[in-house]
XYZ file of C-alpha atoms in Angstrom:
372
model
C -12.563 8.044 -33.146
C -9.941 7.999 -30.004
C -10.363 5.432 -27.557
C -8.262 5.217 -24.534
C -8.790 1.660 -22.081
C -7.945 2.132 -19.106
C -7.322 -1.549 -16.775
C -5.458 -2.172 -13.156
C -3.143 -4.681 -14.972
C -1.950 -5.941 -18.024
C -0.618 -9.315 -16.884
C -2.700 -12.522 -17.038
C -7.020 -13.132 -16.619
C -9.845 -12.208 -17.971
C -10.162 -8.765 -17.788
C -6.377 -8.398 -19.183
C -7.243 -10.847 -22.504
C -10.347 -9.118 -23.132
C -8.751 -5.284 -23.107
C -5.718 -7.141 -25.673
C -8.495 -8.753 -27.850
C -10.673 -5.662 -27.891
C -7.819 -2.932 -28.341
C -6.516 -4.880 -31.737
C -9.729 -5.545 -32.992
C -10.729 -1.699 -32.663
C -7.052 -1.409 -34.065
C -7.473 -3.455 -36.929
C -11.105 -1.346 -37.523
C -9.072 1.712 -37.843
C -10.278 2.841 -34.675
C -7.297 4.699 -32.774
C -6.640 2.902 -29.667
C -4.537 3.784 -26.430
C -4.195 1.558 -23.459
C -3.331 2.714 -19.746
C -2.630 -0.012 -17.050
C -0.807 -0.059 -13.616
C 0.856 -3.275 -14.289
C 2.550 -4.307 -17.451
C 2.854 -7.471 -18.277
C 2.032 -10.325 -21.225
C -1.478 -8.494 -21.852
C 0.436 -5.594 -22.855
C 3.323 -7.310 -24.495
C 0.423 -8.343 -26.926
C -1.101 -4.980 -27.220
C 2.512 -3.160 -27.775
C 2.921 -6.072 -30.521
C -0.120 -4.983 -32.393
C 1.858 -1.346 -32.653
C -0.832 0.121 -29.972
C 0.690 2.577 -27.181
C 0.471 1.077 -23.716
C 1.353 4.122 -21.062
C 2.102 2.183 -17.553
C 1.595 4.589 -14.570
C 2.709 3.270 -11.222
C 0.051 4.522 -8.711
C -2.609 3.195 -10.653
C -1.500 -0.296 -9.842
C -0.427 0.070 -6.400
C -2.822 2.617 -4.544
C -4.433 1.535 -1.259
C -4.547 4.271 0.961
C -6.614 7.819 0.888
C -2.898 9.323 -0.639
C -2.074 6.476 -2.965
C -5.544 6.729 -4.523
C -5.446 10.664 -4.933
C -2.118 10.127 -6.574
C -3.576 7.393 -9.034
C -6.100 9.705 -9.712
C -4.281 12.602 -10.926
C -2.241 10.261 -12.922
C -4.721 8.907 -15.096
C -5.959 12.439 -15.518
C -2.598 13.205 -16.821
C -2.408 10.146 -19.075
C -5.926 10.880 -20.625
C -5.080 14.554 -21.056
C -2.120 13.324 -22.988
C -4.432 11.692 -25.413
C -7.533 13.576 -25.392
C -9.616 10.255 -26.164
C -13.045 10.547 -27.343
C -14.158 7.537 -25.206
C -12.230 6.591 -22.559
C -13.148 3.007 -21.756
C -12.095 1.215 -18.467
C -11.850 -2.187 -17.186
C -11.845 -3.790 -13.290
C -13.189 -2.278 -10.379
C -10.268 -0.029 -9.515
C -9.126 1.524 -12.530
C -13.095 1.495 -13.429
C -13.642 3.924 -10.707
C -10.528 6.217 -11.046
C -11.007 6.374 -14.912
C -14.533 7.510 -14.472
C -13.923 9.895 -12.044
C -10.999 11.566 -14.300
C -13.668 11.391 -17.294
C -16.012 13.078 -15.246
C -13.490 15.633 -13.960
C -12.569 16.700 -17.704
C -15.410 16.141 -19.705
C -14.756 13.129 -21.265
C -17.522 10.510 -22.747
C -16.725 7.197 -20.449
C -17.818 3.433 -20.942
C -17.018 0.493 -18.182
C -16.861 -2.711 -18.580
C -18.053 -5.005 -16.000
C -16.056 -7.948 -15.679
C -18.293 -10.270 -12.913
C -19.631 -7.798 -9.726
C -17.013 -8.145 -7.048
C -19.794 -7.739 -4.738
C -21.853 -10.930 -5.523
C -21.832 -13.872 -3.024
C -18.997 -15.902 -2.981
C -16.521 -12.887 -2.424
C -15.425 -11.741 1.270
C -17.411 -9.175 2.751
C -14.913 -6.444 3.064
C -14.904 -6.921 -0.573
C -18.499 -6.834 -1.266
C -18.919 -3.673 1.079
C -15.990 -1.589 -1.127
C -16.528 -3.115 -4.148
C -20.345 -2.052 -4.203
C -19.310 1.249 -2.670
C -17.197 1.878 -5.790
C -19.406 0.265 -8.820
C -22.034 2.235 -7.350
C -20.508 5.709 -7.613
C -18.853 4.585 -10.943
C -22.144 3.907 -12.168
C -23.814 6.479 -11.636
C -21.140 8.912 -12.666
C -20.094 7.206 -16.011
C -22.202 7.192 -19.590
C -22.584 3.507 -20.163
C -21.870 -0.004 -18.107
C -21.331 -2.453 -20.647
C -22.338 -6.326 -18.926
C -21.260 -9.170 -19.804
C -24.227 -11.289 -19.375
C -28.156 -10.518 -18.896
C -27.756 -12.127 -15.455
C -25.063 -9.914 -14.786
C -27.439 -7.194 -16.037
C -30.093 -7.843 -13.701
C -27.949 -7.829 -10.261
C -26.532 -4.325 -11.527
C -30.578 -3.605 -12.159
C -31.477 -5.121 -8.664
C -29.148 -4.107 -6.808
C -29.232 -0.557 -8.214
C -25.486 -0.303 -8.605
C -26.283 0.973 -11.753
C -28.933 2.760 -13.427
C -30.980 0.889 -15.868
C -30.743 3.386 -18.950
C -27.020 2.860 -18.649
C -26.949 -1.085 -18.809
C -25.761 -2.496 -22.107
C -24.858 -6.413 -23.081
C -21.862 -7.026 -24.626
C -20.672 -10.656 -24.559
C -17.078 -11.234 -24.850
C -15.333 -12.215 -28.211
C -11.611 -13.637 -28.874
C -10.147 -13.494 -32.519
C -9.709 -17.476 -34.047
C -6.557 -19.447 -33.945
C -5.234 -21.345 -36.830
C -6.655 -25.277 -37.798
C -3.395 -26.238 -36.195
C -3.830 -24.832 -32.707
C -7.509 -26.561 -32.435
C -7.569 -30.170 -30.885
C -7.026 -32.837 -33.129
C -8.988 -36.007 -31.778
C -7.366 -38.660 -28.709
C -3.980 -37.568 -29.253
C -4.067 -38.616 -25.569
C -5.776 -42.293 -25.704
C -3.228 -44.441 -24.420
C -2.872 -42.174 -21.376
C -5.981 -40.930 -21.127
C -7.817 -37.668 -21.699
C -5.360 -34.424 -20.787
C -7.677 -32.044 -18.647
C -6.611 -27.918 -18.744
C -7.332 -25.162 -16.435
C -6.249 -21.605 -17.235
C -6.339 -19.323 -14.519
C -4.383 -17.488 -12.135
C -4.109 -19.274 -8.609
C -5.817 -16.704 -6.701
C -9.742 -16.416 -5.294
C -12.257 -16.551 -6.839
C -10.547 -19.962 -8.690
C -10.532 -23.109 -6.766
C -7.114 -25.195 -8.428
C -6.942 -26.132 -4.683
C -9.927 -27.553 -4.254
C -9.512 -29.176 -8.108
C -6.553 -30.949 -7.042
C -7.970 -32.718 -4.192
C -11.380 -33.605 -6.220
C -9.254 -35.664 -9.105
C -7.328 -37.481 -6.475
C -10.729 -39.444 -6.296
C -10.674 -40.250 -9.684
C -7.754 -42.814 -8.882
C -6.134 -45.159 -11.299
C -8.289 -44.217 -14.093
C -6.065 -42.870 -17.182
C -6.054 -39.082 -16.976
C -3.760 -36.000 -16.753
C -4.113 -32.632 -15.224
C -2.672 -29.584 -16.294
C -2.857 -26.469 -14.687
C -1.710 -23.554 -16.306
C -1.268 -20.270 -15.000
C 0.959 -18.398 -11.371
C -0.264 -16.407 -8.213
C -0.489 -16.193 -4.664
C -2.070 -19.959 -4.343
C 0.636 -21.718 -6.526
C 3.506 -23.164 -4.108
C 0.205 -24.225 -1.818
C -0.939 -26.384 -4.728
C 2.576 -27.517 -5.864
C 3.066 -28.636 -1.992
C -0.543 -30.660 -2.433
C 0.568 -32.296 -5.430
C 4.198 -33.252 -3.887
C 2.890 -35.075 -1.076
C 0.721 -37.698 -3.153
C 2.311 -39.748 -5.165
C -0.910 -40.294 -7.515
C -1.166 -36.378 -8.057
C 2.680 -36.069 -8.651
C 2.704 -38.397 -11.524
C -0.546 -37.035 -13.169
C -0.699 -33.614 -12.624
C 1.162 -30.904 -14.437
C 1.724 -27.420 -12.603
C 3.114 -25.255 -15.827
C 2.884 -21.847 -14.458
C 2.805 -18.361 -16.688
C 3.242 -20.217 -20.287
C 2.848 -18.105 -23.594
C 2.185 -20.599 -25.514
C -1.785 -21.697 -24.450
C -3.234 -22.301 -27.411
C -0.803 -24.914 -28.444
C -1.494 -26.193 -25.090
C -5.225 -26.176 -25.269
C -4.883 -27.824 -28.700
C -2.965 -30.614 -27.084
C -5.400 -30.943 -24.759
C -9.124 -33.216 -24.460
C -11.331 -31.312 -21.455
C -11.317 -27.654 -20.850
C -11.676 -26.901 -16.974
C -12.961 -24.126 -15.034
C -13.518 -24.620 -11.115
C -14.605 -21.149 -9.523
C -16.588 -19.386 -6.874
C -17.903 -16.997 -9.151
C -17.391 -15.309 -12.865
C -18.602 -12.955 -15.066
C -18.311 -14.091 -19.216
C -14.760 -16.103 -18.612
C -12.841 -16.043 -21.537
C -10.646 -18.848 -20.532
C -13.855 -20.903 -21.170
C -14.380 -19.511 -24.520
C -10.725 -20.012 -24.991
C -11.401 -24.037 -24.800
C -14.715 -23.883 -27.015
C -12.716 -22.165 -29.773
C -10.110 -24.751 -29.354
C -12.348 -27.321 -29.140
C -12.438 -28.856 -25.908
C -15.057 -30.691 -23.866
C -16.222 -27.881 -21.400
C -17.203 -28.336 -17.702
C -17.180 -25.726 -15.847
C -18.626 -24.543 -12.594
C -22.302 -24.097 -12.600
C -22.527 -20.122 -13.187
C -24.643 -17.767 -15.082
C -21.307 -16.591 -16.783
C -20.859 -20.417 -17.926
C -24.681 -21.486 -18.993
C -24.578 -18.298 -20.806
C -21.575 -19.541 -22.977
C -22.914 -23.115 -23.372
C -26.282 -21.869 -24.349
C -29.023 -23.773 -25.759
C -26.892 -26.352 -27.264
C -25.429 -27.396 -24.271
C -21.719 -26.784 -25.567
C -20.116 -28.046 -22.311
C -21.145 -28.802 -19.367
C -22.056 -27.256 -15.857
C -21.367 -28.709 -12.172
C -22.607 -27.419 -8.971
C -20.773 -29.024 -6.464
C -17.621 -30.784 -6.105
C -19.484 -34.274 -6.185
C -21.379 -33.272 -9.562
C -17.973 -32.261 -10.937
C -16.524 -35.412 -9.738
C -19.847 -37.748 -11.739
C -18.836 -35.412 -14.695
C -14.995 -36.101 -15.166
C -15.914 -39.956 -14.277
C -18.508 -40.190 -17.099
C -16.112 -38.318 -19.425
C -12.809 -40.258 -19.198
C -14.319 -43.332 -19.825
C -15.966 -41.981 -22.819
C -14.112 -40.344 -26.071
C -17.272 -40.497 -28.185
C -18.690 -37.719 -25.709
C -15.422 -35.890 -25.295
C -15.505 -35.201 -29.443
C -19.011 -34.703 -29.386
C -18.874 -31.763 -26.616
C -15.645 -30.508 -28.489
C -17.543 -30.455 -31.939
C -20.562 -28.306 -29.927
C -18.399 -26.002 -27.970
C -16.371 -24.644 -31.369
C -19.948 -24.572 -33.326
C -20.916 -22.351 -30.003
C -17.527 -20.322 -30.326
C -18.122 -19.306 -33.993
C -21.529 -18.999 -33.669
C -21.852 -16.268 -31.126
C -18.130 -15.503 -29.367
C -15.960 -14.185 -32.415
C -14.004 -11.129 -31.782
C -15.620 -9.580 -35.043
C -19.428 -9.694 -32.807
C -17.909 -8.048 -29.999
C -16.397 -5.241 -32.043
C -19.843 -4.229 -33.798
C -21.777 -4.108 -30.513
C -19.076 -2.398 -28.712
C -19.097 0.187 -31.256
C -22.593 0.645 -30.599
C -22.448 1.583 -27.310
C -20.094 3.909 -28.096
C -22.180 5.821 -30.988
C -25.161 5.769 -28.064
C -22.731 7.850 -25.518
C -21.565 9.976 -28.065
C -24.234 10.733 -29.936
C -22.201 9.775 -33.251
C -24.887 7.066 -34.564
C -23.943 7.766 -37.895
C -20.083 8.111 -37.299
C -18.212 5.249 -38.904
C -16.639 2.910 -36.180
């Protein structure tokens, strides 16, 4: 079995981590894997590490116009007809489209992965308008639409972007770290608990609106990091500069490559956003054992589940009674650690995303009894 991914960008989010984790765990499987992208990056420095080809093609990454997209177009064409993939399986809105439109065009078997509906509310509506104009013809020209949730699932079934026979769930999956990179207790108690956001400074994450939400938590002991670059960064740094309680606790690291040593370093996983799909930076935190709060989304209760392995906020006051209960209390920081890596090995290993993934792809091909 060839499999060719197709994704805007190989740099840093979501989308980009799940394409590396997925491509070397088909890779590993002895599945033969390809990866196309319009901007390289540390995604693709992982994927090129595993010994997998990443082709980078230039108008994928930078089309806009009428022009600029028929040029993308023809260039994955070219790219897949180098390969001749027997699935060729694409990622983010953009590439989604033009990848499904090539597979079309040539007569390959194509699978998309939904990463969060660009169209929801939350997003600008120049944004929702093209982004449901595209998911909709993607999904109705492509095989399969692989969701990340069952909520997620049932706007694509309400909203018709997609037809139902097409829908399949596939949560998200990340391969384990070592004992070592997993947080080892109040390594932090004298300071306080170290919080940790990962995500790039760009909508739909709110680091801005983070920043000025802790500056309420005052003299309390506590530490922010914020990890991650983008468009929204030197705003935040210029936040953080002009008060003097932000400057001394908060820590703006940029692009790092080392995050799991960070996150194992670290006491409460953050994630403060309009709007998500499955985010892996979350399940990043629960497999490193962090105390989870998140943003109150069905992305986030999903990965909590029944357990409660973290919790959710609604509003920047809830998020605020959250952090306040938690710093004062390390009992409930381990004890929300402990149930967000049970959680993470329970249902978000890289080895349960695999074997469903490879079901979807049997289903489109018709190969049920083909060995993935």
């Amino acid at each position: 079995m060839k499999v060719a991914h197709v994704v805007t960008k190989l740099d840093v989010g979501g989308a980009q981590t799940h394409v590396a984790e997925l491509a070397v765990a088909q890779r590993d499987s002895g599945i033969d894997v390809r990866v196309i992208a319009g901007i390289d990056g540390p995604a693709a420095d992982r994927v090129r590490a595993a010994n997998i080809s990443v082709a980078i093609i230039d108008q994928l990454g930078s089309a806009h116009g009428r022009l600029s997209q028929h040029a993308a177009f023809s260039a994955v064409r070219n790219a897949l007809a180098a390969d001749a993939p027997d699935i060729v399986h694409s990622h983010s809105s953009h590439a989604g489209l033009m990848a499904r439109l090539a597979a079309r065009r040539d007569g390959y078997h194509s699978v998309y992965t939904a990463h969060g509906w660009p169209f929801q509310a939350g997003a600008a509506w120049k944004q929702r308008v093209a982004s449901f104009a595209g998911e909709f013809l993607g999904g109705h020209i492509g095989d399969a639409v692989i969701c990340l949730t069952e909520a997620e699932a049932e706007r694509a079934r309400r909203s018709r972007v997609v037809p139902k026979s097409r829908i399949w769930i596939v949560p998200n999956g990340i391969a384990d770290v070592p004992d070592a990179l997993r947080r080892r207790g109040p390594v932090g108690a004298v300071e306080g608990p170290v919080m940790v956001m990962v995500a790039r400074f760009a909508p739909p994450k709110l680091q801005r609106e983070l920043l000025a939400l802790v500056e309420s938590l005052g003299e309390r002991a506590w530490t922010l990091r914020l990890i991650g670059d983008g468009p929204g960064l030197d705003d935040c740094r210029s936040l953080v500069s002009n008060s003097a309680l932000l400057a001394a606790r908060v820590e703006l690291l940029g692009h790092r490559d080392d995050v799991p040593e960070l996150l194992g370093s670290s006491d409460i996983g953050l994630l403060w956003s309009r709007y998500e799909g499955l985010p892996i930076s979350v399940m990043e935190q629960m497999r490193a054992g962090l105390a989870c709060v998140a943003s109150d989304l069905p992305g986030t209760r999903v990965l909590f589940g029944d357990e409660l392995a973290g919790v959710v906020a609604a509003f920047n006051d809830d998020l605020l009674q959250v952090l306040v209960g938690l710093l004062d209390d390390w009992t409930r920081i381990d004890d929300l650690g402990a149930a967000a890596r049970r959680r993470y090995e329970a249902a978000y290993s890289a080895e349960a995303m695999l074997a469903a993934t490879n079901r979807v792809y049997a289903a489109v091909t018709g190969c049920a009894r083909q060995q993935f």
